[in-house]
XYZ file of C-alpha atoms in Angstrom:
470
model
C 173.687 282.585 12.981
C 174.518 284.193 9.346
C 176.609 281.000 8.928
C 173.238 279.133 9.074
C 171.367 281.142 7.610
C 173.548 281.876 4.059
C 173.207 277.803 4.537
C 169.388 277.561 4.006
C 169.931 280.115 1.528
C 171.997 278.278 -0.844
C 170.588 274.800 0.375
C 167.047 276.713 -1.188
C 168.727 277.793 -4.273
C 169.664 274.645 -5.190
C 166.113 272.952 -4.416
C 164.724 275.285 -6.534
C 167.584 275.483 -9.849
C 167.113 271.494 -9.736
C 167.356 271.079 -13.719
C 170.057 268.201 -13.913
C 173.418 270.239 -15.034
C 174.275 267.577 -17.506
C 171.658 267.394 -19.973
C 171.114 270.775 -20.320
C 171.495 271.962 -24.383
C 173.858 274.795 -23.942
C 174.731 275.329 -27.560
C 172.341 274.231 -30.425
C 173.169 273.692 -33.899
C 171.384 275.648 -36.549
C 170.195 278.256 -34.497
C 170.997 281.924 -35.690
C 170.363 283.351 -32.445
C 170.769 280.871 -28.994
C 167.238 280.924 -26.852
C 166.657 282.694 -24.018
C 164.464 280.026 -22.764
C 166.799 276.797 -20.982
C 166.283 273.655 -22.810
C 167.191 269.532 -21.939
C 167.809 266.840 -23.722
C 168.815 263.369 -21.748
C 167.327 260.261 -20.407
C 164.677 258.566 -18.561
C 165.473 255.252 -17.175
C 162.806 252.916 -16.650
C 162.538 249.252 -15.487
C 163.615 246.478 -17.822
C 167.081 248.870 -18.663
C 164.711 250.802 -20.732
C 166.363 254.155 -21.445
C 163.531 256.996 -23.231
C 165.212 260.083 -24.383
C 163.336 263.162 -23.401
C 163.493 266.946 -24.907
C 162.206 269.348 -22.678
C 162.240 273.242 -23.081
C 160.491 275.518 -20.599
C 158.306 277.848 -20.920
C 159.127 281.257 -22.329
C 156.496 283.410 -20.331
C 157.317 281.908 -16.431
C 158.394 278.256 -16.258
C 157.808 277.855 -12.724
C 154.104 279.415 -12.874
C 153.715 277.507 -16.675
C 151.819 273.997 -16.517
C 153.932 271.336 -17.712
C 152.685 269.881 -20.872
C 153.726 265.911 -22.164
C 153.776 265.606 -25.895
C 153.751 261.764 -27.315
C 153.276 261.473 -30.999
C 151.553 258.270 -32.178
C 152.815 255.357 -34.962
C 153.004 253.432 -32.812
C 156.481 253.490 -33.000
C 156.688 257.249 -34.069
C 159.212 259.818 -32.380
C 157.998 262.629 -30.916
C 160.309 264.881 -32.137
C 158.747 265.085 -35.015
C 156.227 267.073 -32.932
C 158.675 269.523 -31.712
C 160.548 269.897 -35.274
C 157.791 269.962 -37.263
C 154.584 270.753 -35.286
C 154.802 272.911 -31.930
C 158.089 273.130 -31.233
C 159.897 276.396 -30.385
C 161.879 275.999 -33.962
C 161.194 274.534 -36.832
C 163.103 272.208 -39.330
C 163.914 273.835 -42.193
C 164.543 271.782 -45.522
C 168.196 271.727 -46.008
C 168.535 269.869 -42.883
C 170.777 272.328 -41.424
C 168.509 275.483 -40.186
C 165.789 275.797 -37.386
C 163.780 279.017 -37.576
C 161.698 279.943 -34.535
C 158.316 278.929 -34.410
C 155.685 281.738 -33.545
C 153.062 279.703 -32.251
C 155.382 277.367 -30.353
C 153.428 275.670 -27.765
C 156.385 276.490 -25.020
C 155.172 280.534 -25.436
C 152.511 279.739 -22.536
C 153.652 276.131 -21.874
C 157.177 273.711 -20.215
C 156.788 270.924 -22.660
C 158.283 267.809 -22.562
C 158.669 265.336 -25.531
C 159.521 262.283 -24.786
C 160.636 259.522 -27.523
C 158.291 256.180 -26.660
C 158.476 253.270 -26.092
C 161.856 252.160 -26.278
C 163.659 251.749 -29.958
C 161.620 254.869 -30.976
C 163.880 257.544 -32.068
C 167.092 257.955 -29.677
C 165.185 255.489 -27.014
C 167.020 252.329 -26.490
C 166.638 249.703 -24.624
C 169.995 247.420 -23.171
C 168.857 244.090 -25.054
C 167.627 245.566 -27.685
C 164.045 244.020 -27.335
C 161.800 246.541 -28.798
C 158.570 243.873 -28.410
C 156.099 246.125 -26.291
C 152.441 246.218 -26.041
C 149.477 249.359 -25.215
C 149.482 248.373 -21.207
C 153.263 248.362 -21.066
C 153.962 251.307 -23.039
C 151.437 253.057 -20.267
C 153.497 251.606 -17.461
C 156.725 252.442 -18.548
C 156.228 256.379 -19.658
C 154.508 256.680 -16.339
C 158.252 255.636 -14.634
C 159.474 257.880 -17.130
C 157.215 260.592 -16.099
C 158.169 259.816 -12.311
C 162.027 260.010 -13.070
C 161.476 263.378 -14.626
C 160.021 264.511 -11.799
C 163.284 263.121 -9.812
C 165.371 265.144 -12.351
C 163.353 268.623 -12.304
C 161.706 268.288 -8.570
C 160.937 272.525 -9.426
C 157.944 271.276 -11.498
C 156.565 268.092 -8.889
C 153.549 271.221 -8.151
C 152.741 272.549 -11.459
C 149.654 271.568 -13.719
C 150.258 268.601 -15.932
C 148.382 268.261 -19.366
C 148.853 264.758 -20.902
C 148.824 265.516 -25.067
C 149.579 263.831 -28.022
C 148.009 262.674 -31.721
C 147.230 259.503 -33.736
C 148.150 256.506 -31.994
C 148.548 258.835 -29.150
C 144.815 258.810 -29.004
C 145.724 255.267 -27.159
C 148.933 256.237 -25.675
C 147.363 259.441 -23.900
C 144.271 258.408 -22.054
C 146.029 254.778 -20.884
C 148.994 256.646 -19.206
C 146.599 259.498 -17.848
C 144.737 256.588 -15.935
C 147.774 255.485 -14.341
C 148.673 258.829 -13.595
C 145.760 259.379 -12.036
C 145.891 256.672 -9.325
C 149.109 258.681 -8.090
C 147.911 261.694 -5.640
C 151.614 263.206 -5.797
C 151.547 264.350 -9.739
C 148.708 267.227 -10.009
C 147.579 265.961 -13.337
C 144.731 268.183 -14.826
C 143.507 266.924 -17.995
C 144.538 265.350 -21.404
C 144.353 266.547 -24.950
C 144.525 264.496 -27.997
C 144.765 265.720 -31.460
C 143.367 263.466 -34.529
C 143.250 260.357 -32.010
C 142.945 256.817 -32.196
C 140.090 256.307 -29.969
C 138.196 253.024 -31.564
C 138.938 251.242 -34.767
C 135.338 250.755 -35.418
C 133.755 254.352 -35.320
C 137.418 255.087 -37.059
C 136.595 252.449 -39.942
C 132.453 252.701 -40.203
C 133.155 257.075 -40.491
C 136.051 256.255 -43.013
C 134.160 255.202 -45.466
C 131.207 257.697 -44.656
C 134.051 260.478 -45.267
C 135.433 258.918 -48.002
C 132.197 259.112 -50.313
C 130.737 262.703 -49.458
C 134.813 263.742 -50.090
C 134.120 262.460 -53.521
C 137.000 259.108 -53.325
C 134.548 256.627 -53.941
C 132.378 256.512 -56.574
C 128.065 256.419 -56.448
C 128.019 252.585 -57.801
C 130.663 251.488 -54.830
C 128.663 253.725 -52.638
C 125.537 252.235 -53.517
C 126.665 248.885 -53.285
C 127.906 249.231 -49.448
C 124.709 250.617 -48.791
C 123.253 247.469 -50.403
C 125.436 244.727 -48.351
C 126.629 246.408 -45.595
C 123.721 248.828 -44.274
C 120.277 247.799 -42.526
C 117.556 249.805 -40.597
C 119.481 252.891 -41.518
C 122.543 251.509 -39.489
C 126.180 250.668 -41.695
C 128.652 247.774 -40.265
C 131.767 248.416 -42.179
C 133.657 247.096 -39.899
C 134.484 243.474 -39.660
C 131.360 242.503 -41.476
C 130.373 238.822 -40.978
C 129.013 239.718 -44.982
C 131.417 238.476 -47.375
C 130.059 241.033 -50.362
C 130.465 243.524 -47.481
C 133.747 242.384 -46.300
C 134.865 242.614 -50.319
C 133.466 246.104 -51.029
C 134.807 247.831 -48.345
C 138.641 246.211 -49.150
C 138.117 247.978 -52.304
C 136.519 251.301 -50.500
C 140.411 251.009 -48.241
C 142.228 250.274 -51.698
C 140.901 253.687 -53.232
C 141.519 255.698 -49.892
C 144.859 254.094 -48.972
C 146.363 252.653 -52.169
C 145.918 255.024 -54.856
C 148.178 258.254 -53.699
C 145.841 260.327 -51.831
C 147.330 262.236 -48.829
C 145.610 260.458 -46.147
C 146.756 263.020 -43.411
C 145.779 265.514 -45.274
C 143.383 264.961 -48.270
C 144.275 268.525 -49.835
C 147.622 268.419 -49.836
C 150.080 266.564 -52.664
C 151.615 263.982 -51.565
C 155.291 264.164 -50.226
C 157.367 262.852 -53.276
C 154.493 261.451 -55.487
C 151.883 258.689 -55.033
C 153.713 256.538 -52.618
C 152.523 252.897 -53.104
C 153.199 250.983 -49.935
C 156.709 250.032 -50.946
C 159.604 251.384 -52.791
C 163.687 250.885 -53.343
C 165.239 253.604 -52.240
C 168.731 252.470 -52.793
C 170.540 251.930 -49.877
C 167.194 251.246 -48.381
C 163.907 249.946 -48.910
C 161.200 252.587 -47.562
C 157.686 250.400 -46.600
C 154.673 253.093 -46.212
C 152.479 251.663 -43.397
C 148.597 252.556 -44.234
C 147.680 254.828 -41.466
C 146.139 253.323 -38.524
C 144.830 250.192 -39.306
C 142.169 248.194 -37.425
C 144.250 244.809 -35.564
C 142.431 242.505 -38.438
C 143.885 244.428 -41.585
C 147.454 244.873 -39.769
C 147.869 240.623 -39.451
C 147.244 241.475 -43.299
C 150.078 243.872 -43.571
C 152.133 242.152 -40.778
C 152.596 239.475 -43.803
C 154.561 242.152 -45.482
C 156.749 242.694 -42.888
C 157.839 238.987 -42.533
C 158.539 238.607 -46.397
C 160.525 242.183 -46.089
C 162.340 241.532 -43.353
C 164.144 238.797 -45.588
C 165.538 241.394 -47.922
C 169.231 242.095 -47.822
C 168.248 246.193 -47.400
C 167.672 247.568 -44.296
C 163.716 248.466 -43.806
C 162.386 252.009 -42.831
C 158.865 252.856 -42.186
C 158.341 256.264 -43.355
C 154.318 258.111 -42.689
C 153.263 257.973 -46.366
C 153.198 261.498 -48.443
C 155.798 262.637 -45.368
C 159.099 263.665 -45.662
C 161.447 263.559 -42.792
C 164.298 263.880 -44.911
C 165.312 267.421 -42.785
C 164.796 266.276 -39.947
C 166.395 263.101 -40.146
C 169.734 264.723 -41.580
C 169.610 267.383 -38.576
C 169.283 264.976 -35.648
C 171.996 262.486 -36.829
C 174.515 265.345 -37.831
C 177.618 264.187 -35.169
C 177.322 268.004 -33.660
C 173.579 268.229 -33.300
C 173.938 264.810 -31.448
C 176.087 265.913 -29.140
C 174.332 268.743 -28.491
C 171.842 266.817 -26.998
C 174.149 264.152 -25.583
C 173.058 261.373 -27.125
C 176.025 258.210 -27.417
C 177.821 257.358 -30.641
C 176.222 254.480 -29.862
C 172.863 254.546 -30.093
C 171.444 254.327 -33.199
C 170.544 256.553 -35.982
C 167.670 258.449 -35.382
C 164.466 257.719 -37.819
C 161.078 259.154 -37.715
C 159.535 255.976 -37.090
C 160.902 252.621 -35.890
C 160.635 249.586 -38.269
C 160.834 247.154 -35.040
C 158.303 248.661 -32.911
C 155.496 248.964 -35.246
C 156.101 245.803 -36.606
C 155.875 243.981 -32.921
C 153.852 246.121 -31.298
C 151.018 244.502 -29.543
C 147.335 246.017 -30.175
C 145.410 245.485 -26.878
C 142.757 247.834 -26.608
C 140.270 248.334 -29.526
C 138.718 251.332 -27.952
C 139.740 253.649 -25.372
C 135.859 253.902 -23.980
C 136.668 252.441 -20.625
C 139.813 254.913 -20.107
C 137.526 257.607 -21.020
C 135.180 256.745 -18.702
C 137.403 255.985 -15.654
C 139.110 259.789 -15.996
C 135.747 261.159 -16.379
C 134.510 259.679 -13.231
C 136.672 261.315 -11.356
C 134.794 264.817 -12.153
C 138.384 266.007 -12.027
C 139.743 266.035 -15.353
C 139.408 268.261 -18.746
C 139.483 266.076 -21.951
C 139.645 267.681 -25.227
C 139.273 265.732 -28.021
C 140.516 267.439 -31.247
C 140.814 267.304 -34.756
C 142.019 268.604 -38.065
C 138.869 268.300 -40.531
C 140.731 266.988 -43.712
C 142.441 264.068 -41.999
C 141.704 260.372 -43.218
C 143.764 258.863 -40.886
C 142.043 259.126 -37.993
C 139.135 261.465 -39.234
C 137.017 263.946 -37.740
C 133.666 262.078 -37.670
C 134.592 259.062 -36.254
C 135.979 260.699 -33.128
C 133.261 262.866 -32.189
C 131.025 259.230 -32.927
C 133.459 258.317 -30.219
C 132.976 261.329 -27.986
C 129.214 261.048 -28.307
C 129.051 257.580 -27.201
C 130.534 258.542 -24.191
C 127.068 259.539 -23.275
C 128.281 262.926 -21.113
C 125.836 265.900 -20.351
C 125.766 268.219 -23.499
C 126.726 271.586 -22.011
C 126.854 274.292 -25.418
C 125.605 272.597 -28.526
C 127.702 271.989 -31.390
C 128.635 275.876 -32.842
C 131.963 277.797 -34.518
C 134.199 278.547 -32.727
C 135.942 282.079 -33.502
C 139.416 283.803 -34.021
C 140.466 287.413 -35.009
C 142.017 287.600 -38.445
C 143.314 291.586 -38.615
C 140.300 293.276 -37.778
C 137.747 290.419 -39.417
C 136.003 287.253 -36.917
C 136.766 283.642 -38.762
C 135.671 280.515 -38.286
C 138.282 278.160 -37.040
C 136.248 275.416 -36.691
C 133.615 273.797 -34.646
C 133.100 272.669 -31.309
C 130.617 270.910 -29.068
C 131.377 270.923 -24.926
C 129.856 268.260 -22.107
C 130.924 268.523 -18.532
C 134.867 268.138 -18.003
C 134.909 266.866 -22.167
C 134.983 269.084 -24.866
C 135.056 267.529 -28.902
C 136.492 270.353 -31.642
C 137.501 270.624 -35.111
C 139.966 272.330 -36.682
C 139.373 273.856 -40.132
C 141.743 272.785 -43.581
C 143.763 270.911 -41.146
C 145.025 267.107 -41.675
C 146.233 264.697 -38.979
C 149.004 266.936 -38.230
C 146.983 270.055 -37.005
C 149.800 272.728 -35.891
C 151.886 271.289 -39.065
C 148.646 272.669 -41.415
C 147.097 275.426 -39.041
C 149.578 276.940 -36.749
C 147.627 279.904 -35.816
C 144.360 277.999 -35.199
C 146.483 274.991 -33.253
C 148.152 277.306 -31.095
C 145.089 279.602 -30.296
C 143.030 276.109 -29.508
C 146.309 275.045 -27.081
C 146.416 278.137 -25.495
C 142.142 278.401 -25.026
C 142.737 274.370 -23.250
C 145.640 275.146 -21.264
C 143.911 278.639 -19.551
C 140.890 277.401 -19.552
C 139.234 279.574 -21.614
C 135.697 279.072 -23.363
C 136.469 278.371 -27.014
């Protein structure tokens, strides 16, 4: 009777410490002081011999009480540890490439988080033939699998909340894998959050250039000249104008915004290494700055580029203009770091973005409107959509155009939202809040809102996750 009993004892104890042994990061490079928290770096094998590397650290508060948060960052063809290393993660990059500090307002203080590295040929993500040709509805598919072999590796977190988050060309990546999701009754999925988001090219391209003039870019004769050729009965069509004056204007409206230096992820901050251009030698390598997150028309444009660079002798990186992931490149392909986190001699070096899967990545969906709409059918779901207020990327107006024309019940009219600064109330930004969908801006942030505002990122995180009003 003990026998049996000291059986479903340890037969319990191992259902519940499920974490798979063998990827667990038991000694991290950099670090003055290991975490207390555990940590996991592997992969997730999907169909196709598709093999997505996933980081995962728990929760420091109570990992098996702790929601499970996803984290995808955008491109596409961007890693996501770039989020963790730079952003939210529970230490931070520093610039020699060697040292990670920890991060106060780590997102893992209240949260498990898992980042995974998508789609395949994105960071340390491989795939076995080396076909890196993906599209929006396969990407969905596949980090869904991914999603489902986690949940084979850590069974301990099959019950806990799952949040579905990410930024930029997450805004697509998020809400397409949350519908899947959703048709599967077994994963207790709870709502999605997308920072600086993707959501349509035209309300991204029509506010562009709305944001672009009262930030002082263009200039009153341009301004007036749009208004002249591409405006009537008070409405503007700056996107794909059938008016060739139109069609011309606005090119030189993108030139000034994308071509001429400006940070576009973050309009008040200097640009990473000077005034870019969209191409320069770097020596052993030619570094090709993609223009932010280009409607499918202007990116056959720029896919021209691509063809005549992929001639050159020099191997091609695509580097996030006025970024430098110099540190964090150097840290995750240093030979102990790698091992570390158990990834193969073999696969290749790490890079914040991949050259391959940008360049054949296949557009499908030029707004996410119908994925918004099937989640919020469901009544089940909290959305928030938010958004760092200096961004030109993916810019604050043109996603809450997007959020409005979802047509949802207003709930609290559009008002600051508030945090305590030592014994003072600030504004942190402002927010507007329908039923189950919730639009917000972040103050003097760019596209990269825990990057610029840590404090005011974490504290809008934490408000989300616990459900608190904002």
């Amino acid at each position: 009777m003990h026998l049996l009993l000291l059986s479903a004892v340890l037969l319990g104890a191992r259902l519940i410490e499920a974490a798979p042994a063998a990827d667990e990061i038991t000694y991290l490079p950099g670090l003055r002081k290991q975490p207390s928290f555990s940590q996991f770096s592997g992969y997730l094998d999907v169909p196709g011999g598709k093999h997505l590397h996933y980081w995962f650290v728990e929760s420091q508060k109570n990992p098996s009480s702790s929601p499970l948060v996803l984290w995808l960052n955008g491109g596409p063809g961007c890693s996501s540890l770039d989020g963790l290393l730079t952003e939210h993660g529970p230490f931070l990059i520093q610039p020699d490439g060697v040292s990670l500090e920890y991060n106060t307002y780590s997102w893992n203080m209240i949260a498990n988080v898992l980042y995974l590295e998508a789609p395949a040929g994105v960071g340390f993500s491989y795939s076995d033939d080396k076909n890196y040709q993906t599209n929006d509805t396969d990407v969905a598919y596949n980090n869904y699998m991914a999603l489902k072999k986690f949940y084979q590796l850590f069974p301990e977190y099959a019950a806990n909340e799952l949040y579905i988050t990410g930024e930029s060309y997450g805004g697509v990546y998020v809400p397409s894998l949350a519908v899947e999701v959703s048709k599967d009754s077994s994963i207790n999925l709870k709502g999605i959050a997308v920072g600086n988001g993707l959501s349509s090219y035209e309300t991204n391209d029509n506010s562009l250039v709305f944001f672009a003039y009262y930030h002082g870019i263009l200039g009153s004769g341009l301004w007036t000249e749009l208004q002249k050729f591409c405006c009537q009965g008070g409405k503007c069509q700056f996107y794909n104008s059938k008016d060739t004056n139109c069609s011309l204007l606005v090119q030189e409206a993108m030139h000034d915004i994308y071509s001429t230096g400006l940070n576009i992820y973050n309009l008040y901050e200097a640009c990473a290494g000077g005034a870019p251009g969209e191409v320069r030698d770097k020596g052993d390598h030619i570094a090709l700055y993609y223009p932010g997150l280009i409607s499918p028309k202007m990116h056959m444009h720029f896919n021209k580029k691509l063809v005549l660079l992929s001639d050159v002798q020099k191997p091609i990186k695509l580097d996030p203009p006025c970024v430098n992931s110099t540190a964090s490149s150097t840290y995750l392909n240093n030979l102990f770091v790698r091992k570390a986190l158990h990834i193969s001699p073999e696969v290749n070096k790490w890079e914040v973005c991949s050259f391959d899967v940008y360049r054949y990545y296949g557009r499908i969906y030029e707004t996410m409107k119908d994925h918004y709409m099937k989640l919020l059918a469901t009544l089940k779901y909290r959305i928030l959509v938010y958004n760092g207020d200096v961004d030109m990327a993916c810019n604050f107006l043109g996603d809450e155009w997007f959020v409005d024309s979802l047509q949802q019940k207003l709930q609290v009219q559009r008002r600051p939202w508030l945090y305590t600064d030592g014994d003072q109330q600030q504004i942190g930004g402002f927010v507007k809040e329908f039923t189950n969908l919730t639009f917000l801006t972040i103050k003097g942030a760019g596209h990269m809102v825990p990057t610029d505002k840590p404090s005011s990122a974490f504290i809008v995180f934490s408000r989300y996750i616990k459900n608190e009003p904002f």
